[in-house]
Amino acid sequence: MIDEKWSALPEHGVAAGRVLAEIRALRAGDRPTHGGRLFAYVYDPGVAGLDELTRAAYAECAHVNGLDPTAFPSLLAMENALVGAAARLLGGGPGSSAPEAVGSVTGGGTESLILAVKAARDARPEIAEPRLVVPASGHAAFAKAAHYLRVALDRVPVDPATLRPAVADVAAAIRPETVLVACSAPSYAHGVVDPVAEIAAVAAAAGVRCHVDACFGGWALPWLRRLGEPVPPFDFAVDGVTSISVDLHKYAYAPKGVSVLLHRDPALRAPQYFGYADWPGYTMVNPVIASTRSGGPIAGAYATLRHLGEDGYLRLAEQTRDAVRGLAAAVGAVDGLRLLAEPEATVVCFTADDADLDLFVLVDELAERGWHTQPQLSYAGLPASVHLTVTAAVAPRVAEFGPDLAGAVAATRAAGPVRLSAELLALAGALTPEALTPELVAGLAAGLGLGGDPAGGPLPARMAVVNTLLDVVPVAVRERLLVEFVGLLQRPAW
Ligand SMILES: *Cc1c(COP(=O)(O)O)cnc(C)c1O
């Protein structure tokens, strides 16, 4: 049935003001992007006026096309400025140990990683079955890159105490077919910096490229170091690091859709490009996956960096560091909770040592109190945990967090842990990826309250049962269930 209220193609066009009001009404159901109470997905510096600036800059270039840098030199200039700034911040540029560093602006961290893997793969065409070595703590986007590019993935386990891989294990994982070794600075899940210098050294000794995934923290660690934090070497100052990714839409606080992929020199970047002239249309030269791409994100990022400047980022890093300390202290003050890693960057990650304190229930209780944290499932010997991405906007909120956390913990203890019903447990035990028919998934989703009520939002208010179910099933079943659940949500509105 056609619901004229939300149709994207109404019979008669709708007035501009009303369209905008409708979008704003839709947005009211979203999690709050500002205000320092959402610890994932968004990066808020809490700087007055910045949104207005980036919105205007974005709009100015939204219709400009990055497809051809000769047609729109404005974009080329801003892109080169962004790459130059990122390279300089990360140990490259004139007078550094990587004076020839070059790079590209991509649409996000995943694209940067896919392109780093592609460049490494295509630099070694003689290897028929290329392989990629990544610590188990490496971002899921490496697995996606490996999958898309048909590169085999060798994951190196991490020590449950340090959450880092042993360098000897990384060295042992490198084979003659390995085209790239990757590590994180820091990891997203735990905010832990891998031993980059040692990993780069074993990669270099084997003649293999080494990518540092600094998507998350590449724009935070340099400022934290300037503030005196003990940040280990992780950038081009480290011999053997051949490429680095850094997301500007994370700690550079730019609007979504911008990351930078840097290479130590132009020869390393060359196989990243795709040039094509064997068709009757325009000659195509693409440094990145997208061909047509909006100038909006590039202009938004350029405006953000230029407006904040080094002094701005330093100030924001100081606020973030203080917020991290405050949140970590609040967690440390709660009996039964334990930091999974001592914070060394911008993440606070904690787990529960007490079986009566169900983390997934705690996440729901925190959400009820207006704090949106990210649950992480148990994995490969690591316990389930709660992840907090901390940004500068959190600083003014920190004092409110401790009491709310204490209240949420008390309510969690009172509620007791989630107990899956016998039926659900039996079902979960029998689930295999092959057994998951669409009908079974739809029944399960309905039983869990997922996607049931189009007006009430796609997810139930409380997710503990869903998270508990996902936590008890094997990884392959998790993946299938999640794909099927999201597939149920993504249905055309006719
Ligand atoms: C966010 C992130 C990515 C992926 O970035 P997207 O912008 O979400 O595609 C990759 N690596 C790390 C460490 C990240 O934090």
PDB file of C-alpha atoms in Angstrom, residues 55-246:
ATOM      1  CA  ARG A  55      27.057  22.263   6.811  1.00  0.00           C
ATOM      2  CA  ALA A  56      27.664  25.347   4.688  1.00  0.00           C
ATOM      3  CA  ALA A  57      30.969  24.022   3.347  1.00  0.00           C
ATOM      4  CA  TYR A  58      29.363  20.651   2.600  1.00  0.00           C
ATOM      5  CA  ALA A  59      26.441  22.265   0.790  1.00  0.00           C
ATOM      6  CA  GLU A  60      28.815  24.476  -1.193  1.00  0.00           C
ATOM      7  CA  CYS A  61      30.451  21.400  -2.752  1.00  0.00           C
ATOM      8  CA  ALA A  62      27.705  18.758  -2.577  1.00  0.00           C
ATOM      9  CA  HIS A  63      27.236  18.793  -6.352  1.00  0.00           C
ATOM     10  CA  VAL A  64      30.905  19.062  -7.237  1.00  0.00           C
ATOM     11  CA  ASN A  65      32.277  15.796  -8.658  1.00  0.00           C
ATOM     12  CA  GLY A  66      35.608  14.357  -7.560  1.00  0.00           C
ATOM     13  CA  LEU A  67      35.584  12.114 -10.639  1.00  0.00           C
ATOM     14  CA  ASP A  68      37.858  14.449 -12.562  1.00  0.00           C
ATOM     15  CA  PRO A  69      40.289  16.634 -10.631  1.00  0.00           C
ATOM     16  CA  THR A  70      41.003  18.717 -13.734  1.00  0.00           C
ATOM     17  CA  ALA A  71      37.362  19.794 -14.029  1.00  0.00           C
ATOM     18  CA  PHE A  72      37.048  20.785 -10.377  1.00  0.00           C
ATOM     19  CA  PRO A  73      40.411  22.053  -9.165  1.00  0.00           C
ATOM     20  CA  SER A  74      38.778  23.242  -5.942  1.00  0.00           C
ATOM     21  CA  LEU A  75      38.367  19.653  -4.818  1.00  0.00           C
ATOM     22  CA  LEU A  76      41.886  18.717  -5.870  1.00  0.00           C
ATOM     23  CA  ALA A  77      43.253  21.600  -3.816  1.00  0.00           C
ATOM     24  CA  MET A  78      41.256  20.659  -0.718  1.00  0.00           C
ATOM     25  CA  GLU A  79      42.073  16.974  -1.116  1.00  0.00           C
ATOM     26  CA  ASN A  80      45.795  17.691  -1.411  1.00  0.00           C
ATOM     27  CA  ALA A  81      45.572  19.930   1.645  1.00  0.00           C
ATOM     28  CA  LEU A  82      43.865  17.178   3.660  1.00  0.00           C
ATOM     29  CA  VAL A  83      46.413  14.567   2.599  1.00  0.00           C
ATOM     30  CA  GLY A  84      49.263  16.944   3.386  1.00  0.00           C
ATOM     31  CA  ALA A  85      47.878  17.671   6.849  1.00  0.00           C
ATOM     32  CA  ALA A  86      47.347  13.971   7.600  1.00  0.00           C
ATOM     33  CA  ALA A  87      50.807  13.034   6.340  1.00  0.00           C
ATOM     34  CA  ARG A  88      52.464  15.766   8.385  1.00  0.00           C
ATOM     35  CA  LEU A  89      50.570  14.727  11.521  1.00  0.00           C
ATOM     36  CA  LEU A  90      51.603  11.096  10.997  1.00  0.00           C
ATOM     37  CA  GLY A  91      55.328  11.437  10.492  1.00  0.00           C
ATOM     38  CA  GLY A  92      55.450  12.306   6.788  1.00  0.00           C
ATOM     39  CA  GLY A  93      56.185  15.360   4.693  1.00  0.00           C
ATOM     40  CA  PRO A  94      59.178  17.662   4.246  1.00  0.00           C
ATOM     41  CA  GLY A  95      61.994  17.097   6.712  1.00  0.00           C
ATOM     42  CA  SER A  96      60.471  13.888   8.070  1.00  0.00           C
ATOM     43  CA  SER A  97      61.445  10.264   7.709  1.00  0.00           C
ATOM     44  CA  ALA A  98      58.823   9.952   4.938  1.00  0.00           C
ATOM     45  CA  PRO A  99      59.400  13.069   2.818  1.00  0.00           C
ATOM     46  CA  GLU A 100      57.765  11.495  -0.256  1.00  0.00           C
ATOM     47  CA  ALA A 101      54.528  10.476   1.497  1.00  0.00           C
ATOM     48  CA  VAL A 102      51.424  10.645  -0.690  1.00  0.00           C
ATOM     49  CA  GLY A 103      47.812   9.647  -0.234  1.00  0.00           C
ATOM     50  CA  SER A 104      44.170   9.779  -1.203  1.00  0.00           C
ATOM     51  CA  VAL A 105      40.955  10.887   0.382  1.00  0.00           C
ATOM     52  CA  THR A 106      38.520   7.963   0.566  1.00  0.00           C
ATOM     53  CA  GLY A 107      34.921   7.694   1.678  1.00  0.00           C
ATOM     54  CA  GLY A 108      35.728   6.030   4.984  1.00  0.00           C
ATOM     55  CA  GLY A 109      37.961   3.700   6.928  1.00  0.00           C
ATOM     56  CA  THR A 110      36.669   0.560   5.267  1.00  0.00           C
ATOM     57  CA  GLU A 111      37.452   1.971   1.833  1.00  0.00           C
ATOM     58  CA  SER A 112      40.935   2.987   3.005  1.00  0.00           C
ATOM     59  CA  LEU A 113      41.607  -0.541   4.236  1.00  0.00           C
ATOM     60  CA  ILE A 114      40.234  -2.198   1.096  1.00  0.00           C
ATOM     61  CA  LEU A 115      42.517   0.040  -0.978  1.00  0.00           C
ATOM     62  CA  ALA A 116      45.551  -0.659   1.203  1.00  0.00           C
ATOM     63  CA  VAL A 117      44.964  -4.385   0.683  1.00  0.00           C
ATOM     64  CA  LYS A 118      44.327  -3.877  -3.040  1.00  0.00           C
ATOM     65  CA  ALA A 119      47.542  -1.893  -3.498  1.00  0.00           C
ATOM     66  CA  ALA A 120      49.519  -4.559  -1.639  1.00  0.00           C
ATOM     67  CA  ARG A 121      47.908  -7.373  -3.615  1.00  0.00           C
ATOM     68  CA  ASP A 122      48.376  -5.728  -7.005  1.00  0.00           C
ATOM     69  CA  ALA A 123      51.986  -4.872  -6.236  1.00  0.00           C
ATOM     70  CA  ARG A 124      52.662  -8.628  -6.189  1.00  0.00           C
ATOM     71  CA  PRO A 125      50.954  -9.972  -9.331  1.00  0.00           C
ATOM     72  CA  GLU A 126      53.237 -13.004  -9.300  1.00  0.00           C
ATOM     73  CA  ILE A 127      51.518 -14.289  -6.153  1.00  0.00           C
ATOM     74  CA  ALA A 128      48.530 -16.354  -7.284  1.00  0.00           C
ATOM     75  CA  GLU A 129      46.964 -16.784  -3.841  1.00  0.00           C
ATOM     76  CA  PRO A 130      47.814 -13.689  -1.826  1.00  0.00           C
ATOM     77  CA  ARG A 131      47.435 -13.593   1.958  1.00  0.00           C
ATOM     78  CA  LEU A 132      46.926 -10.902   4.589  1.00  0.00           C
ATOM     79  CA  VAL A 133      48.147 -11.099   8.207  1.00  0.00           C
ATOM     80  CA  VAL A 134      46.038  -9.221  10.782  1.00  0.00           C
ATOM     81  CA  PRO A 135      45.830  -9.489  14.579  1.00  0.00           C
ATOM     82  CA  ALA A 136      42.507 -10.899  15.824  1.00  0.00           C
ATOM     83  CA  SER A 137      41.848  -7.435  17.290  1.00  0.00           C
ATOM     84  CA  GLY A 138      42.114  -5.852  13.830  1.00  0.00           C
ATOM     85  CA  HIS A 139      39.014  -4.182  12.449  1.00  0.00           C
ATOM     86  CA  ALA A 140      36.372  -6.308  10.709  1.00  0.00           C
ATOM     87  CA  ALA A 141      36.971  -4.202   7.587  1.00  0.00           C
ATOM     88  CA  PHE A 142      40.181  -6.192   6.956  1.00  0.00           C
ATOM     89  CA  ALA A 143      38.054  -9.322   6.709  1.00  0.00           C
ATOM     90  CA  LYS A 144      35.765  -7.474   4.337  1.00  0.00           C
ATOM     91  CA  ALA A 145      38.741  -6.376   2.226  1.00  0.00           C
ATOM     92  CA  ALA A 146      40.067  -9.932   2.148  1.00  0.00           C
ATOM     93  CA  HIS A 147      36.641 -11.218   1.177  1.00  0.00           C
ATOM     94  CA  TYR A 148      36.064  -8.643  -1.576  1.00  0.00           C
ATOM     95  CA  LEU A 149      39.556  -8.994  -3.005  1.00  0.00           C
ATOM     96  CA  ARG A 150      39.895 -12.777  -2.653  1.00  0.00           C
ATOM     97  CA  VAL A 151      42.889 -12.481  -0.386  1.00  0.00           C
ATOM     98  CA  ALA A 152      43.240 -15.153   2.310  1.00  0.00           C
ATOM     99  CA  LEU A 153      43.109 -13.825   5.867  1.00  0.00           C
ATOM    100  CA  ASP A 154      45.530 -15.043   8.540  1.00  0.00           C
ATOM    101  CA  ARG A 155      44.397 -13.773  11.930  1.00  0.00           C
ATOM    102  CA  VAL A 156      46.941 -13.781  14.727  1.00  0.00           C
ATOM    103  CA  PRO A 157      45.472 -14.340  18.206  1.00  0.00           C
ATOM    104  CA  VAL A 158      45.832 -11.635  20.835  1.00  0.00           C
ATOM    105  CA  ASP A 159      46.902 -12.189  24.421  1.00  0.00           C
ATOM    106  CA  PRO A 160      43.750 -11.904  26.587  1.00  0.00           C
ATOM    107  CA  ALA A 161      45.739  -9.907  29.155  1.00  0.00           C
ATOM    108  CA  THR A 162      47.404  -7.351  26.864  1.00  0.00           C
ATOM    109  CA  LEU A 163      44.914  -7.587  23.964  1.00  0.00           C
ATOM    110  CA  ARG A 164      47.928  -7.440  21.644  1.00  0.00           C
ATOM    111  CA  PRO A 165      49.422 -10.104  19.374  1.00  0.00           C
ATOM    112  CA  ALA A 166      52.822 -11.594  20.195  1.00  0.00           C
ATOM    113  CA  VAL A 167      55.304 -10.345  17.610  1.00  0.00           C
ATOM    114  CA  ALA A 168      56.694 -13.874  17.226  1.00  0.00           C
ATOM    115  CA  ASP A 169      53.203 -15.060  16.260  1.00  0.00           C
ATOM    116  CA  VAL A 170      52.931 -12.296  13.650  1.00  0.00           C
ATOM    117  CA  ALA A 171      56.345 -13.264  12.265  1.00  0.00           C
ATOM    118  CA  ALA A 172      55.320 -16.925  12.180  1.00  0.00           C
ATOM    119  CA  ALA A 173      52.119 -16.077  10.294  1.00  0.00           C
ATOM    120  CA  ILE A 174      54.021 -14.416   7.435  1.00  0.00           C
ATOM    121  CA  ARG A 175      54.331 -16.792   4.487  1.00  0.00           C
ATOM    122  CA  PRO A 176      55.814 -16.441   1.013  1.00  0.00           C
ATOM    123  CA  GLU A 177      52.299 -15.512  -0.252  1.00  0.00           C
ATOM    124  CA  THR A 178      51.784 -12.758   2.342  1.00  0.00           C
ATOM    125  CA  VAL A 179      51.339  -9.383   0.612  1.00  0.00           C
ATOM    126  CA  LEU A 180      50.484  -7.289   3.666  1.00  0.00           C
ATOM    127  CA  VAL A 181      50.856  -7.312   7.439  1.00  0.00           C
ATOM    128  CA  ALA A 182      48.481  -5.022   9.316  1.00  0.00           C
ATOM    129  CA  CYS A 183      48.196  -3.731  12.849  1.00  0.00           C
ATOM    130  CA  SER A 184      46.118  -1.152  14.711  1.00  0.00           C
ATOM    131  CA  ALA A 185      46.898   2.147  16.401  1.00  0.00           C
ATOM    132  CA  PRO A 186      44.742   1.701  18.340  1.00  0.00           C
ATOM    133  CA  SER A 187      42.254  -1.163  17.949  1.00  0.00           C
ATOM    134  CA  TYR A 188      38.636  -0.093  17.841  1.00  0.00           C
ATOM    135  CA  ALA A 189      37.272  -2.683  20.279  1.00  0.00           C
ATOM    136  CA  HIS A 190      39.685  -2.056  23.152  1.00  0.00           C
ATOM    137  CA  GLY A 191      41.595   1.092  22.235  1.00  0.00           C
ATOM    138  CA  VAL A 192      44.937  -0.686  22.486  1.00  0.00           C
ATOM    139  CA  VAL A 193      47.972   0.217  20.341  1.00  0.00           C
ATOM    140  CA  ASP A 194      49.690  -2.806  18.782  1.00  0.00           C
ATOM    141  CA  PRO A 195      53.507  -3.135  18.952  1.00  0.00           C
ATOM    142  CA  VAL A 196      53.815  -1.330  15.613  1.00  0.00           C
ATOM    143  CA  ALA A 197      57.609  -0.961  15.524  1.00  0.00           C
ATOM    144  CA  GLU A 198      58.191  -4.656  16.161  1.00  0.00           C
ATOM    145  CA  ILE A 199      55.492  -5.778  13.713  1.00  0.00           C
ATOM    146  CA  ALA A 200      56.794  -3.413  11.009  1.00  0.00           C
ATOM    147  CA  ALA A 201      60.282  -4.801  11.563  1.00  0.00           C
ATOM    148  CA  VAL A 202      59.252  -8.422  11.026  1.00  0.00           C
ATOM    149  CA  ALA A 203      57.236  -7.407   7.950  1.00  0.00           C
ATOM    150  CA  ALA A 204      60.175  -5.469   6.525  1.00  0.00           C
ATOM    151  CA  ALA A 205      62.524  -8.371   7.213  1.00  0.00           C
ATOM    152  CA  ALA A 206      60.207 -10.559   5.127  1.00  0.00           C
ATOM    153  CA  GLY A 207      59.964  -7.924   2.387  1.00  0.00           C
ATOM    154  CA  VAL A 208      56.246  -7.412   3.022  1.00  0.00           C
ATOM    155  CA  ARG A 209      54.265  -4.176   3.234  1.00  0.00           C
ATOM    156  CA  CYS A 210      53.008  -3.099   6.670  1.00  0.00           C
ATOM    157  CA  HIS A 211      49.787  -1.129   7.071  1.00  0.00           C
ATOM    158  CA  VAL A 212      48.981   0.721  10.283  1.00  0.00           C
ATOM    159  CA  ASP A 213      45.227   1.027  10.748  1.00  0.00           C
ATOM    160  CA  ALA A 214      45.018   4.353  12.534  1.00  0.00           C
ATOM    161  CA  CYS A 215      41.474   4.914  11.242  1.00  0.00           C
ATOM    162  CA  PHE A 216      40.205   5.271  14.767  1.00  0.00           C
ATOM    163  CA  GLY A 217      43.008   6.964  16.642  1.00  0.00           C
ATOM    164  CA  GLY A 218      45.310   8.450  14.034  1.00  0.00           C
ATOM    165  CA  TRP A 219      43.897  11.904  14.645  1.00  0.00           C
ATOM    166  CA  ALA A 220      43.950  11.520  18.426  1.00  0.00           C
ATOM    167  CA  LEU A 221      47.253   9.834  19.328  1.00  0.00           C
ATOM    168  CA  PRO A 222      49.548  12.621  18.018  1.00  0.00           C
ATOM    169  CA  TRP A 223      47.785  15.227  20.161  1.00  0.00           C
ATOM    170  CA  LEU A 224      47.749  12.922  23.191  1.00  0.00           C
ATOM    171  CA  ARG A 225      51.495  12.489  22.727  1.00  0.00           C
ATOM    172  CA  ARG A 226      51.955  16.254  22.636  1.00  0.00           C
ATOM    173  CA  LEU A 227      50.040  16.399  25.907  1.00  0.00           C
ATOM    174  CA  GLY A 228      52.627  14.085  27.435  1.00  0.00           C
ATOM    175  CA  GLU A 229      50.791  10.763  27.208  1.00  0.00           C
ATOM    176  CA  PRO A 230      53.072   7.751  26.608  1.00  0.00           C
ATOM    177  CA  VAL A 231      52.121   7.073  22.980  1.00  0.00           C
ATOM    178  CA  PRO A 232      54.476   4.531  21.377  1.00  0.00           C
ATOM    179  CA  PRO A 233      55.822   5.163  17.855  1.00  0.00           C
ATOM    180  CA  PHE A 234      53.169   4.055  15.337  1.00  0.00           C
ATOM    181  CA  ASP A 235      53.451   6.247  12.248  1.00  0.00           C
ATOM    182  CA  PHE A 236      55.933   6.855   9.383  1.00  0.00           C
ATOM    183  CA  ALA A 237      58.609   7.533  11.989  1.00  0.00           C
ATOM    184  CA  VAL A 238      58.665   3.734  12.253  1.00  0.00           C
ATOM    185  CA  ASP A 239      60.815   2.083   9.574  1.00  0.00           C
ATOM    186  CA  GLY A 240      58.877  -0.533   7.664  1.00  0.00           C
ATOM    187  CA  VAL A 241      55.476   1.153   7.960  1.00  0.00           C
ATOM    188  CA  THR A 242      54.439   1.464   4.315  1.00  0.00           C
ATOM    189  CA  SER A 243      50.884   2.802   4.638  1.00  0.00           C
ATOM    190  CA  ILE A 244      48.601   4.363   7.252  1.00  0.00           C
ATOM    191  CA  SER A 245      44.857   4.997   7.293  1.00  0.00           C
ATOM    192  CA  VAL A 246      43.218   7.735   9.354  1.00  0.00           C
TER     193      VAL A 246
END
